[in-house]
C-alpha atoms as a PDB file:
ATOM      1  CA  MET A   1     -25.424  23.636 118.565  1.00  0.00           C
ATOM      2  CA  ALA A   2     -22.408  25.301 116.998  1.00  0.00           C
ATOM      3  CA  LEU A   3     -20.311  27.734 118.953  1.00  0.00           C
ATOM      4  CA  ARG A   4     -21.036  31.329 117.937  1.00  0.00           C
ATOM      5  CA  SER A   5     -18.955  34.471 118.294  1.00  0.00           C
ATOM      6  CA  LYS A   6     -19.510  38.152 117.728  1.00  0.00           C
ATOM      7  CA  TRP A   7     -18.209  39.226 114.339  1.00  0.00           C
ATOM      8  CA  THR A   8     -18.083  42.718 112.877  1.00  0.00           C
ATOM      9  CA  ILE A   9     -18.077  43.874 109.277  1.00  0.00           C
ATOM     10  CA  ARG A  10     -16.407  47.224 108.790  1.00  0.00           C
ATOM     11  CA  VAL A  11     -16.299  49.262 105.586  1.00  0.00           C
ATOM     12  CA  GLU A  12     -14.731  52.726 105.484  1.00  0.00           C
ATOM     13  CA  GLU A  13     -15.559  55.455 102.983  1.00  0.00           C
ATOM     14  CA  LEU A  14     -17.208  53.411 100.253  1.00  0.00           C
ATOM     15  CA  ARG A  15     -17.732  55.881  97.406  1.00  0.00           C
ATOM     16  CA  THR A  16     -21.196  55.886  95.861  1.00  0.00           C
ATOM     17  CA  SER A  17     -23.609  58.514  94.542  1.00  0.00           C
ATOM     18  CA  LEU A  18     -27.149  59.369  95.622  1.00  0.00           C
ATOM     19  CA  ARG A  19     -29.871  61.865  94.852  1.00  0.00           C
ATOM     20  CA  VAL A  20     -30.311  63.507  98.241  1.00  0.00           C
ATOM     21  CA  GLY A  21     -30.611  67.040  99.539  1.00  0.00           C
ATOM     22  CA  ILE A  22     -32.783  70.124  99.717  1.00  0.00           C
ATOM     23  CA  TYR A  23     -31.067  72.153  96.990  1.00  0.00           C
ATOM     24  CA  GLU A  24     -31.960  72.060  93.304  1.00  0.00           C
ATOM     25  CA  HIS A  25     -28.515  70.811  92.254  1.00  0.00           C
ATOM     26  CA  GLU A  26     -28.960  67.862  94.666  1.00  0.00           C
ATOM     27  CA  LEU A  27     -31.734  66.448  92.497  1.00  0.00           C
ATOM     28  CA  GLU A  28     -28.896  64.896  90.488  1.00  0.00           C
ATOM     29  CA  PRO A  29     -26.639  62.157  91.912  1.00  0.00           C
ATOM     30  CA  GLN A  30     -23.838  63.522  94.070  1.00  0.00           C
ATOM     31  CA  PRO A  31     -20.785  61.830  95.605  1.00  0.00           C
ATOM     32  CA  ILE A  32     -21.511  60.165  98.942  1.00  0.00           C
ATOM     33  CA  LEU A  33     -19.186  58.314 101.295  1.00  0.00           C
ATOM     34  CA  LEU A  34     -20.594  55.380 103.239  1.00  0.00           C
ATOM     35  CA  SER A  35     -18.915  53.934 106.301  1.00  0.00           C
ATOM     36  CA  LEU A  36     -20.461  51.082 108.210  1.00  0.00           C
ATOM     37  CA  ARG A  37     -20.036  48.677 111.072  1.00  0.00           C
ATOM     38  CA  ILE A  38     -22.371  45.658 111.253  1.00  0.00           C
ATOM     39  CA  SER A  39     -22.090  43.224 114.176  1.00  0.00           C
ATOM     40  CA  GLY A  40     -23.799  40.009 115.114  1.00  0.00           C
ATOM     41  CA  LEU A  41     -23.398  36.402 116.129  1.00  0.00           C
ATOM     42  CA  ALA A  42     -22.158  33.868 113.603  1.00  0.00           C
ATOM     43  CA  GLU A  43     -20.234  30.620 113.597  1.00  0.00           C
ATOM     44  CA  THR A  44     -16.953  30.805 115.510  1.00  0.00           C
ATOM     45  CA  SER A  45     -15.186  28.588 112.961  1.00  0.00           C
ATOM     46  CA  PRO A  46     -17.104  29.014 109.710  1.00  0.00           C
ATOM     47  CA  ARG A  47     -16.629  26.470 106.948  1.00  0.00           C
ATOM     48  CA  SER A  48     -18.497  28.346 104.241  1.00  0.00           C
ATOM     49  CA  LEU A  49     -19.516  31.863 103.297  1.00  0.00           C
ATOM     50  CA  ALA A  50     -23.116  31.053 104.335  1.00  0.00           C
ATOM     51  CA  GLU A  51     -21.910  30.786 107.946  1.00  0.00           C
ATOM     52  CA  CYS A  52     -20.238  34.220 107.781  1.00  0.00           C
ATOM     53  CA  PHE A  53     -21.384  37.805 107.551  1.00  0.00           C
ATOM     54  CA  ASP A  54     -20.848  38.731 103.925  1.00  0.00           C
ATOM     55  CA  TYR A  55     -20.074  42.394 103.271  1.00  0.00           C
ATOM     56  CA  GLU A  56     -20.277  42.111  99.492  1.00  0.00           C
ATOM     57  CA  PRO A  57     -24.113  42.161  99.110  1.00  0.00           C
ATOM     58  CA  ILE A  58     -24.559  45.419 101.018  1.00  0.00           C
ATOM     59  CA  CYS A  59     -21.604  47.020  99.218  1.00  0.00           C
ATOM     60  CA  ARG A  60     -22.927  45.892  95.810  1.00  0.00           C
ATOM     61  CA  TRP A  61     -26.403  47.253  96.653  1.00  0.00           C
ATOM     62  CA  ALA A  62     -24.913  50.591  97.784  1.00  0.00           C
ATOM     63  CA  LEU A  63     -22.886  50.854  94.565  1.00  0.00           C
ATOM     64  CA  ASP A  64     -25.281  49.426  91.979  1.00  0.00           C
ATOM     65  CA  GLU A  65     -28.916  49.671  93.114  1.00  0.00           C
ATOM     66  CA  TRP A  66     -29.163  52.426  95.718  1.00  0.00           C
ATOM     67  CA  PRO A  67     -27.928  55.148  93.322  1.00  0.00           C
ATOM     68  CA  LEU A  68     -30.905  54.367  91.049  1.00  0.00           C
ATOM     69  CA  SER A  69     -33.438  55.289  93.743  1.00  0.00           C
ATOM     70  CA  PRO A  70     -35.450  58.502  93.378  1.00  0.00           C
ATOM     71  CA  HIS A  71     -34.428  61.762  95.016  1.00  0.00           C
ATOM     72  CA  THR A  72     -35.188  62.381  98.673  1.00  0.00           C
ATOM     73  CA  PRO A  73     -34.522  65.646 100.502  1.00  0.00           C
ATOM     74  CA  LEU A  74     -33.147  64.142 103.723  1.00  0.00           C
ATOM     75  CA  LEU A  75     -29.946  62.234 104.403  1.00  0.00           C
ATOM     76  CA  GLU A  76     -31.820  60.754 107.378  1.00  0.00           C
ATOM     77  CA  THR A  77     -34.152  58.994 104.935  1.00  0.00           C
ATOM     78  CA  ARG A  78     -31.161  57.412 103.213  1.00  0.00           C
ATOM     79  CA  LEU A  79     -29.752  56.224 106.553  1.00  0.00           C
ATOM     80  CA  ASN A  80     -33.104  54.659 107.437  1.00  0.00           C
ATOM     81  CA  GLU A  81     -33.240  52.886 104.057  1.00  0.00           C
ATOM     82  CA  LEU A  82     -29.814  51.435 104.717  1.00  0.00           C
ATOM     83  CA  ILE A  83     -30.694  50.341 108.251  1.00  0.00           C
ATOM     84  CA  GLU A  84     -33.861  48.611 107.087  1.00  0.00           C
ATOM     85  CA  ARG A  85     -32.033  46.891 104.246  1.00  0.00           C
ATOM     86  CA  VAL A  86     -29.306  45.508 106.527  1.00  0.00           C
ATOM     87  CA  PHE A  87     -31.510  44.339 109.399  1.00  0.00           C
ATOM     88  CA  ASN A  88     -33.947  42.670 106.993  1.00  0.00           C
ATOM     89  CA  ALA A  89     -31.108  40.917 105.140  1.00  0.00           C
ATOM     90  CA  ASP A  90     -29.788  38.824 108.041  1.00  0.00           C
ATOM     91  CA  LYS A  91     -31.527  37.984 111.334  1.00  0.00           C
ATOM     92  CA  ARG A  92     -28.154  37.311 113.004  1.00  0.00           C
ATOM     93  CA  ILE A  93     -27.261  41.016 112.901  1.00  0.00           C
ATOM     94  CA  ARG A  94     -27.491  42.539 116.393  1.00  0.00           C
ATOM     95  CA  ASP A  95     -26.308  46.125 115.916  1.00  0.00           C
ATOM     96  CA  VAL A  96     -25.228  48.554 113.229  1.00  0.00           C
ATOM     97  CA  TRP A  97     -23.462  51.862 112.883  1.00  0.00           C
ATOM     98  CA  PHE A  98     -23.590  53.849 109.655  1.00  0.00           C
ATOM     99  CA  GLY A  99     -22.135  57.124 108.463  1.00  0.00           C
ATOM    100  CA  LEU A 100     -23.286  58.886 105.277  1.00  0.00           C
ATOM    101  CA  TYR A 101     -21.287  61.883 104.160  1.00  0.00           C
ATOM    102  CA  LYS A 102     -21.602  64.405 101.328  1.00  0.00           C
ATOM    103  CA  THR A 103     -18.188  65.248  99.899  1.00  0.00           C
ATOM    104  CA  LYS A 104     -19.140  68.186  97.691  1.00  0.00           C
ATOM    105  CA  THR A 105     -21.497  70.490  99.472  1.00  0.00           C
ATOM    106  CA  GLN A 106     -22.110  74.055  98.389  1.00  0.00           C
ATOM    107  CA  ALA A 107     -23.825  74.838 101.698  1.00  0.00           C
ATOM    108  CA  ILE A 108     -20.639  74.082 103.706  1.00  0.00           C
ATOM    109  CA  PRO A 109     -17.826  74.516 101.155  1.00  0.00           C
ATOM    110  CA  ASN A 110     -14.765  74.466 103.450  1.00  0.00           C
ATOM    111  CA  THR A 111     -15.125  70.856 104.596  1.00  0.00           C
ATOM    112  CA  VAL A 112     -13.740  67.522 103.490  1.00  0.00           C
ATOM    113  CA  PHE A 113     -17.196  66.040 104.055  1.00  0.00           C
ATOM    114  CA  VAL A 114     -20.355  66.636 106.076  1.00  0.00           C
ATOM    115  CA  GLY A 115     -22.978  64.111 107.013  1.00  0.00           C
ATOM    116  CA  LEU A 116     -24.771  62.005 109.573  1.00  0.00           C
ATOM    117  CA  GLU A 117     -24.085  58.910 111.610  1.00  0.00           C
ATOM    118  CA  ARG A 118     -26.546  56.571 113.277  1.00  0.00           C
ATOM    119  CA  GLU A 119     -26.169  53.589 115.573  1.00  0.00           C
ATOM    120  CA  LEU A 120     -28.976  51.140 116.261  1.00  0.00           C
ATOM    121  CA  THR A 121     -29.565  47.747 117.858  1.00  0.00           C
ATOM    122  CA  ARG A 122     -31.901  45.120 116.448  1.00  0.00           C
ATOM    123  CA  ARG A 123     -34.198  45.638 119.432  1.00  0.00           C
ATOM    124  CA  GLN A 124     -34.436  49.375 118.716  1.00  0.00           C
ATOM    125  CA  PHE A 125     -35.029  48.661 115.019  1.00  0.00           C
ATOM    126  CA  GLU A 126     -37.840  46.205 115.761  1.00  0.00           C
ATOM    127  CA  GLU A 127     -39.464  48.621 118.234  1.00  0.00           C
ATOM    128  CA  GLN A 128     -39.337  51.373 115.613  1.00  0.00           C
ATOM    129  CA  GLN A 129     -40.839  49.047 112.990  1.00  0.00           C
ATOM    130  CA  ARG A 130     -43.726  48.203 115.344  1.00  0.00           C
ATOM    131  CA  THR A 131     -44.280  51.905 116.072  1.00  0.00           C
ATOM    132  CA  HIS A 132     -44.311  52.751 112.347  1.00  0.00           C
ATOM    133  CA  MET A 133     -46.824  49.968 111.697  1.00  0.00           C
ATOM    134  CA  SER A 134     -49.042  51.159 114.550  1.00  0.00           C
ATOM    135  CA  LEU A 135     -48.937  54.745 113.335  1.00  0.00           C
ATOM    136  CA  ALA A 136     -49.704  53.640 109.785  1.00  0.00           C
ATOM    137  CA  ALA A 137     -52.692  51.653 111.022  1.00  0.00           C
ATOM    138  CA  ILE A 138     -53.980  54.681 112.945  1.00  0.00           C
ATOM    139  CA  ALA A 139     -53.478  56.988 109.969  1.00  0.00           C
ATOM    140  CA  ALA A 140     -55.161  54.610 107.499  1.00  0.00           C
ATOM    141  CA  PRO A 141     -58.736  55.619 106.731  1.00  0.00           C
ATOM    142  CA  LYS A 142     -61.141  53.429 108.627  1.00  0.00           C
ATOM    143  CA  LYS A 143     -63.914  51.793 106.640  1.00  0.00           C
ATOM    144  CA  SER A 144     -67.342  52.631 107.889  1.00  0.00           C
ATOM    145  CA  ARG A 145     -69.978  49.945 108.209  1.00  0.00           C
ATOM    146  CA  SER A 146     -71.583  51.135 104.978  1.00  0.00           C
ATOM    147  CA  ASP A 147     -68.195  50.824 103.173  1.00  0.00           C
ATOM    148  CA  ALA A 148     -68.013  47.203 104.253  1.00  0.00           C
ATOM    149  CA  LEU A 149     -71.445  46.350 102.869  1.00  0.00           C
ATOM    150  CA  PRO A 150     -71.872  45.435  99.220  1.00  0.00           C
ATOM    151  CA  GLU A 151     -73.231  48.117  96.944  1.00  0.00           C
ATOM    152  CA  PHE A 152     -76.955  47.824  96.388  1.00  0.00           C
ATOM    153  CA  GLU A 153     -77.686  47.994  92.724  1.00  0.00           C
ATOM    154  CA  GLU A 154     -80.947  49.342  91.411  1.00  0.00           C
ATOM    155  CA  GLY A 155     -83.329  46.560  90.647  1.00  0.00           C
ATOM    156  CA  VAL A 156     -81.601  44.027  92.961  1.00  0.00           C
ATOM    157  CA  SER A 157     -84.157  42.228  95.063  1.00  0.00           C
ATOM    158  CA  SER A 158     -84.021  42.757  98.819  1.00  0.00           C
ATOM    159  CA  GLU A 159     -83.664  38.967  99.222  1.00  0.00           C
ATOM    160  CA  ARG A 160     -80.487  38.957  97.062  1.00  0.00           C
ATOM    161  CA  ALA A 161     -79.149  42.023  98.896  1.00  0.00           C
ATOM    162  CA  ALA A 162     -79.733  40.297 102.245  1.00  0.00           C
ATOM    163  CA  THR A 163     -77.861  37.230 100.944  1.00  0.00           C
ATOM    164  CA  ASN A 164     -74.931  39.460  99.912  1.00  0.00           C
ATOM    165  CA  VAL A 165     -74.800  40.986 103.413  1.00  0.00           C
ATOM    166  CA  ARG A 166     -74.831  37.544 105.088  1.00  0.00           C
ATOM    167  CA  ASN A 167     -71.921  36.439 102.887  1.00  0.00           C
ATOM    168  CA  ILE A 168     -69.605  39.184 104.126  1.00  0.00           C
END
């Protein structure tokens, strides 16, 4: 087994644009700064990019694809999208820290930027994913027994209907 070390990717104030916010003018893309720190275990002496943490894919996504996503009112939603994207991209990632900042805000005009930061471990992320899945399963409409049975068509013999029920 190869020797592994903790490595950290750090990106400061990557400039992108997103549709996010509660005000009408925020329905259009607005300037956003993204800072991030992504840490995990990777090869101590990597010989190829595949053995490293590569910052380019997440930066390219943040610059090219993320800005195309539909509007959402909450910056928290955007942070959660980013967290999910990063943890799902590489199983070696152990913890992340992200900051998302609006640089032109009419609500707080006398600032350089205003935003949110979030830090999360893989364990916390996985626990949250399980909780979301459990809540979704609870919220999903349950099929009643009659929903599970095949529809009985007029004129279908009771023998054929009984065969349909047995085949469920």
